[in-house]
Amino acid sequence: MNKSNQDTGYLHSVETFGALDGPGIRYVLFLQGCPLRCGFCHNPDTWQACTGKAVTPEDAFEDILKYKNFISSGGVTLSGGEPLLQPEFCQALISLCHSAGIHCAVDTAGSIPLDFCRQAVDAADLLLLDIKALDPTLCQELTGQDNQNALALLEYCEAAQKAVWIRHVLVPGLTLRRELLENLAEFLSGFSCVEQVELLPFHKMGEYKWEALNLRSPLSGTREPTKAEVAAAKKIFQSRGLSIH
C-alpha cells in the first residue's frame, strides 16, 4: 500500500488474538502516549508520547488484514496508553477497517477533550470507557486529572446513542467502597448507551514495569480484592439493572 506521513501514529505494541478488549476475538493496537498517571496502571511504559514504532494507518491496516479471518467474530480495538491522544490516526485507521467490514472499538479513559477527538469518537463502533472514579477529587488523586472530560464523553455518547462499555477498576480502600460503588451504579443506570459494565479487580501484574522504569507505584502496598468483594460489587451494579461482564 502507499505510505504517507499523514496521520502517522505511534504504537507501543499489538496483540493479534485479544479476548479481553471488546466483543469476540480482536486485533488490539496499544498506542503510545497517555496524559494520566494512574497508580494502578499496568502499562506505564506507554505514558511517553511520540515514542514507539511510527506507522501510517495504511501500514497498520495492512497487518490487520493478515488476521482478518481470525478476528471475524470480533474486530479491532485501539487501546493504549490513550488512543484518543492520536485522533487523526485513529479515525483514519477506523475508516480503513470499515472499508473491509471490520468492527472497531476504542478503549479510552476519556481523558482527552472532546473537541480534540470528536471525529475519532464518531467513527468508532464501540467505546470501552474507563471511569476511574465518579468523585472528581478521588479521580484527581488516582490519576492526576479530574473526570470532567470522561463524563462529557459519556454524555456525548448518550446523545449520539454510541454504544459504550464501562470499565471500572476495583481498588481496596479507594474505589472498592460500597457508597462509591452505589453512587456510580446509580449514575450509570441513567444512560441507555451503556451496554454493560466491566468491574476489573486491581492487580499487580504490571508492577515489574514500574520497577524497570525506576518508578515506584503508589499502590505497591495495596492488596488485591477478594473474590467475595468483587462478587458483592457486581451485585450492586446488577441491582441497578446494569449488565455485568
GROMACS .gro file of C-alpha atoms in nm:
model
  245
    1MET     CA    1   0.000   0.000   0.000
    2ASN     CA    2   0.105   0.359  -0.050
    3LYS     CA    3   0.272   0.502   0.254
    4SER     CA    4   0.227   0.858   0.379
    5ASN     CA    5   0.345   1.063   0.673
    6GLN     CA    6  -0.009   1.197   0.713
    7ASP     CA    7  -0.179   1.076   1.030
    8THR     CA    8   0.128   0.880   1.138
    9GLY     CA    9   0.068   0.702   1.467
   10TYR     CA   10   0.299   0.576   1.740
   11LEU     CA   11   0.249   0.217   1.854
   12HIS     CA   12   0.367   0.055   2.172
   13SER     CA   13   0.270  -0.299   2.069
   14VAL     CA   14  -0.003  -0.512   1.913
   15GLU     CA   15  -0.191  -0.822   2.024
   16THR     CA   16  -0.323  -1.032   1.739
   17PHE     CA   17  -0.554  -1.260   1.939
   18GLY     CA   18  -0.708  -1.043   2.209
   19ALA     CA   19  -1.007  -1.172   2.404
   20LEU     CA   20  -1.041  -0.905   2.673
   21ASP     CA   21  -1.084  -0.582   2.479
   22GLY     CA   22  -1.431  -0.584   2.331
   23PRO     CA   23  -1.661  -0.846   2.178
   24GLY     CA   24  -1.516  -1.154   2.015
   25ILE     CA   25  -1.153  -1.216   1.917
   26ARG     CA   26  -0.979  -0.888   1.839
   27TYR     CA   27  -0.663  -0.739   1.696
   28VAL     CA   28  -0.554  -0.487   1.961
   29LEU     CA   29  -0.325  -0.193   1.893
   30PHE     CA   30  -0.169  -0.037   2.203
   31LEU     CA   31  -0.091   0.323   2.114
   32GLN     CA   32   0.186   0.518   2.278
   33GLY     CA   33   0.117   0.820   2.499
   34CYS     CA   34  -0.116   0.897   2.791
   35PRO     CA   35  -0.179   1.216   2.992
   36LEU     CA   36  -0.291   1.025   3.302
   37ARG     CA   37  -0.064   0.882   3.570
   38CYS     CA   38  -0.284   0.617   3.726
   39GLY     CA   39  -0.141   0.449   4.034
   40PHE     CA   40  -0.286   0.117   3.916
   41CYS     CA   41  -0.159   0.144   3.557
   42HIS     CA   42  -0.016  -0.185   3.430
   43ASN     CA   43   0.140  -0.022   3.121
   44PRO     CA   44   0.343   0.279   3.248
   45ASP     CA   45   0.576   0.219   2.956
   46THR     CA   46   0.302   0.361   2.729
   47TRP     CA   47   0.292   0.702   2.902
   48GLN     CA   48   0.554   0.884   2.695
   49ALA     CA   49   0.404   1.034   2.378
   50CYS     CA   50   0.562   1.038   2.031
   51THR     CA   51   0.780   0.736   2.102
   52GLY     CA   52   0.746   0.374   1.999
   53LYS     CA   53   0.704   0.248   1.645
   54ALA     CA   54   0.587   0.509   1.394
   55VAL     CA   55   0.332   0.368   1.148
   56THR     CA   56   0.084   0.505   0.900
   57PRO     CA   57  -0.280   0.395   0.908
   58GLU     CA   58  -0.211   0.207   0.585
   59ASP     CA   59   0.078   0.018   0.746
   60ALA     CA   60  -0.135  -0.083   1.042
   61PHE     CA   61  -0.430  -0.181   0.823
   62GLU     CA   62  -0.211  -0.396   0.602
   63ASP     CA   63  -0.105  -0.600   0.904
   64ILE     CA   64  -0.461  -0.622   1.037
   65LEU     CA   65  -0.577  -0.775   0.709
   66LYS     CA   66  -0.340  -1.068   0.765
   67TYR     CA   67  -0.559  -1.167   1.061
   68LYS     CA   68  -0.900  -1.081   0.919
   69ASN     CA   69  -1.025  -1.441   0.925
   70PHE     CA   70  -0.921  -1.484   1.289
   71ILE     CA   71  -1.096  -1.165   1.406
   72SER     CA   72  -1.414  -1.210   1.203
   73SER     CA   73  -1.610  -1.273   1.525
   74GLY     CA   74  -1.472  -0.956   1.682
   75GLY     CA   75  -1.269  -0.685   1.517
   76VAL     CA   76  -1.006  -0.426   1.602
   77THR     CA   77  -0.957  -0.239   1.930
   78LEU     CA   78  -0.748   0.077   1.962
   79SER     CA   79  -0.608   0.086   2.313
   80GLY     CA   80  -0.306   0.229   2.489
   81GLY     CA   81  -0.190   0.437   2.655
   82GLU     CA   82  -0.467   0.670   2.548
   83PRO     CA   83  -0.558   0.617   2.181
   84LEU     CA   84  -0.758   0.940   2.155
   85LEU     CA   85  -0.433   1.130   2.210
   86GLN     CA   86  -0.377   1.036   1.842
   87PRO     CA   87  -0.725   1.106   1.698
   88GLU     CA   88  -0.626   1.153   1.334
   89PHE     CA   89  -0.451   0.817   1.324
   90CYS     CA   90  -0.746   0.650   1.497
   91GLN     CA   91  -1.003   0.799   1.263
   92ALA     CA   92  -0.804   0.710   0.951
   93LEU     CA   93  -0.743   0.351   1.064
   94ILE     CA   94  -1.107   0.301   1.163
   95SER     CA   95  -1.213   0.425   0.820
   96LEU     CA   96  -0.983   0.171   0.652
   97CYS     CA   97  -1.112  -0.109   0.875
   98HIS     CA   98  -1.473  -0.017   0.798
   99SER     CA   99  -1.394  -0.039   0.426
  100ALA     CA  100  -1.319  -0.407   0.492
  101GLY     CA  101  -1.623  -0.461   0.716
  102ILE     CA  102  -1.419  -0.478   1.038
  103HIS     CA  103  -1.578  -0.368   1.368
  104CYS     CA  104  -1.373  -0.109   1.560
  105ALA     CA  105  -1.367  -0.029   1.931
  106VAL     CA  106  -1.174   0.243   2.112
  107ASP     CA  107  -1.053   0.172   2.467
  108THR     CA  108  -1.025   0.513   2.634
  109ALA     CA  109  -1.012   0.674   2.977
  110GLY     CA  110  -1.191   0.977   2.833
  111SER     CA  111  -0.901   1.199   2.937
  112ILE     CA  112  -0.887   1.392   2.608
  113PRO     CA  113  -1.116   1.694   2.549
  114LEU     CA  114  -1.399   1.603   2.312
  115ASP     CA  115  -1.324   1.893   2.078
  116PHE     CA  116  -0.984   1.736   2.011
  117CYS     CA  117  -1.103   1.380   1.941
  118ARG     CA  118  -1.470   1.403   1.838
  119GLN     CA  119  -1.421   1.268   1.484
  120ALA     CA  120  -1.243   0.958   1.610
  121VAL     CA  121  -1.519   0.902   1.866
  122ASP     CA  122  -1.784   0.939   1.595
  123ALA     CA  123  -1.602   0.687   1.375
  124ALA     CA  124  -1.581   0.413   1.639
  125ASP     CA  125  -1.844   0.139   1.662
  126LEU     CA  126  -1.796   0.096   2.038
  127LEU     CA  127  -1.625   0.282   2.320
  128LEU     CA  128  -1.471   0.098   2.613
  129LEU     CA  129  -1.478   0.387   2.860
  130ASP     CA  130  -1.278   0.355   3.179
  131ILE     CA  131  -1.439   0.560   3.455
  132LYS     CA  132  -1.164   0.587   3.716
  133ALA     CA  133  -1.387   0.744   3.981
  134LEU     CA  134  -1.716   0.933   3.981
  135ASP     CA  135  -1.592   1.172   4.250
  136PRO     CA  136  -1.364   1.429   4.078
  137THR     CA  137  -1.140   1.471   4.382
  138LEU     CA  138  -1.078   1.097   4.408
  139CYS     CA  139  -1.024   1.080   4.032
  140GLN     CA  140  -0.760   1.353   4.063
  141GLU     CA  141  -0.593   1.158   4.341
  142LEU     CA  142  -0.592   0.835   4.141
  143THR     CA  143  -0.489   0.969   3.801
  144GLY     CA  144  -0.359   1.325   3.829
  145GLN     CA  145  -0.665   1.457   3.641
  146ASP     CA  146  -1.032   1.501   3.727
  147ASN     CA  147  -1.314   1.324   3.540
  148GLN     CA  148  -1.466   1.623   3.357
  149ASN     CA  149  -1.361   1.505   3.011
  150ALA     CA  150  -1.464   1.145   3.074
  151LEU     CA  151  -1.812   1.238   3.190
  152ALA     CA  152  -1.853   1.481   2.899
  153LEU     CA  153  -1.763   1.197   2.663
  154LEU     CA  154  -2.022   0.970   2.822
  155GLU     CA  155  -2.288   1.242   2.789
  156TYR     CA  156  -2.192   1.285   2.423
  157CYS     CA  157  -2.225   0.912   2.360
  158GLU     CA  158  -2.567   0.915   2.524
  159ALA     CA  159  -2.685   1.195   2.294
  160ALA     CA  160  -2.542   1.016   1.989
  161GLN     CA  161  -2.651   0.671   2.112
  162LYS     CA  162  -2.297   0.545   2.069
  163ALA     CA  163  -2.254   0.202   2.230
  164VAL     CA  164  -2.043   0.215   2.547
  165TRP     CA  165  -1.895  -0.050   2.774
  166ILE     CA  166  -1.792   0.099   3.107
  167ARG     CA  167  -1.476  -0.024   3.278
  168HIS     CA  168  -1.402   0.044   3.644
  169VAL     CA  169  -1.104  -0.076   3.848
  170LEU     CA  170  -1.179  -0.204   4.200
  171VAL     CA  171  -0.903  -0.084   4.432
  172PRO     CA  172  -0.941  -0.179   4.802
  173GLY     CA  173  -0.955   0.130   5.020
  174LEU     CA  174  -1.002   0.364   4.724
  175THR     CA  175  -1.266   0.272   4.466
  176LEU     CA  176  -1.380  -0.051   4.634
  177ARG     CA  177  -1.610   0.121   4.884
  178ARG     CA  178  -1.979   0.044   4.895
  179GLU     CA  179  -2.104   0.402   4.897
  180LEU     CA  180  -1.886   0.493   4.597
  181LEU     CA  181  -1.996   0.185   4.402
  182GLU     CA  182  -2.361   0.256   4.478
  183ASN     CA  183  -2.323   0.616   4.357
  184LEU     CA  184  -2.150   0.505   4.037
  185ALA     CA  185  -2.408   0.232   3.968
  186GLU     CA  186  -2.695   0.475   4.023
  187PHE     CA  187  -2.529   0.729   3.792
  188LEU     CA  188  -2.465   0.478   3.512
  189SER     CA  189  -2.816   0.336   3.530
  190GLY     CA  190  -2.939   0.661   3.377
  191PHE     CA  191  -2.750   0.606   3.050
  192SER     CA  192  -2.916   0.394   2.781
  193CYS     CA  193  -2.592   0.391   2.578
  194VAL     CA  194  -2.418   0.182   2.846
  195GLU     CA  195  -2.449  -0.177   2.729
  196GLN     CA  196  -2.251  -0.335   3.010
  197VAL     CA  197  -2.012  -0.268   3.296
  198GLU     CA  198  -1.681  -0.445   3.347
  199LEU     CA  199  -1.551  -0.440   3.704
  200LEU     CA  200  -1.177  -0.502   3.693
  201PRO     CA  201  -1.006  -0.622   4.012
  202PHE     CA  202  -0.689  -0.429   4.094
  203HIS     CA  203  -0.378  -0.642   4.037
  204LYS     CA  204  -0.001  -0.605   4.049
  205MET     CA  205   0.098  -0.795   3.735
  206GLY     CA  206   0.242  -0.477   3.580
  207GLU     CA  207   0.444  -0.374   3.885
  208TYR     CA  208   0.767  -0.505   3.728
  209LYS     CA  209   0.726  -0.241   3.455
  210TRP     CA  210   0.728   0.035   3.716
  211GLU     CA  211   1.048  -0.109   3.859
  212ALA     CA  212   1.208  -0.130   3.512
  213LEU     CA  213   1.134   0.242   3.465
  214ASN     CA  214   1.278   0.324   3.810
  215LEU     CA  215   0.933   0.425   3.928
  216ARG     CA  216   0.752   0.325   4.244
  217SER     CA  217   0.383   0.251   4.221
  218PRO     CA  218   0.189   0.447   4.485
  219LEU     CA  219  -0.027   0.136   4.527
  220SER     CA  220   0.258  -0.109   4.579
  221GLY     CA  221   0.135  -0.172   4.936
  222THR     CA  222  -0.229  -0.215   4.834
  223ARG     CA  223  -0.377  -0.564   4.841
  224GLU     CA  224  -0.580  -0.720   4.560
  225PRO     CA  225  -0.958  -0.753   4.620
  226THR     CA  226  -1.102  -1.086   4.727
  227LYS     CA  227  -1.344  -1.284   4.512
  228ALA     CA  228  -1.616  -1.212   4.768
  229GLU     CA  229  -1.554  -0.837   4.743
  230VAL     CA  230  -1.571  -0.847   4.364
  231ALA     CA  231  -1.891  -1.053   4.375
  232ALA     CA  232  -2.050  -0.805   4.618
  233ALA     CA  233  -1.953  -0.515   4.392
  234LYS     CA  234  -2.112  -0.684   4.092
  235LYS     CA  235  -2.437  -0.731   4.283
  236ILE     CA  236  -2.455  -0.356   4.345
  237PHE     CA  237  -2.448  -0.283   3.973
  238GLN     CA  238  -2.684  -0.566   3.887
  239SER     CA  239  -2.932  -0.432   4.142
  240ARG     CA  240  -2.947  -0.112   3.934
  241GLY     CA  241  -3.034  -0.308   3.621
  242LEU     CA  242  -2.686  -0.290   3.469
  243SER     CA  243  -2.541  -0.582   3.276
  244ILE     CA  244  -2.215  -0.705   3.430
  245HIS     CA  245  -1.943  -0.874   3.230
   0.00000   0.00000   0.00000
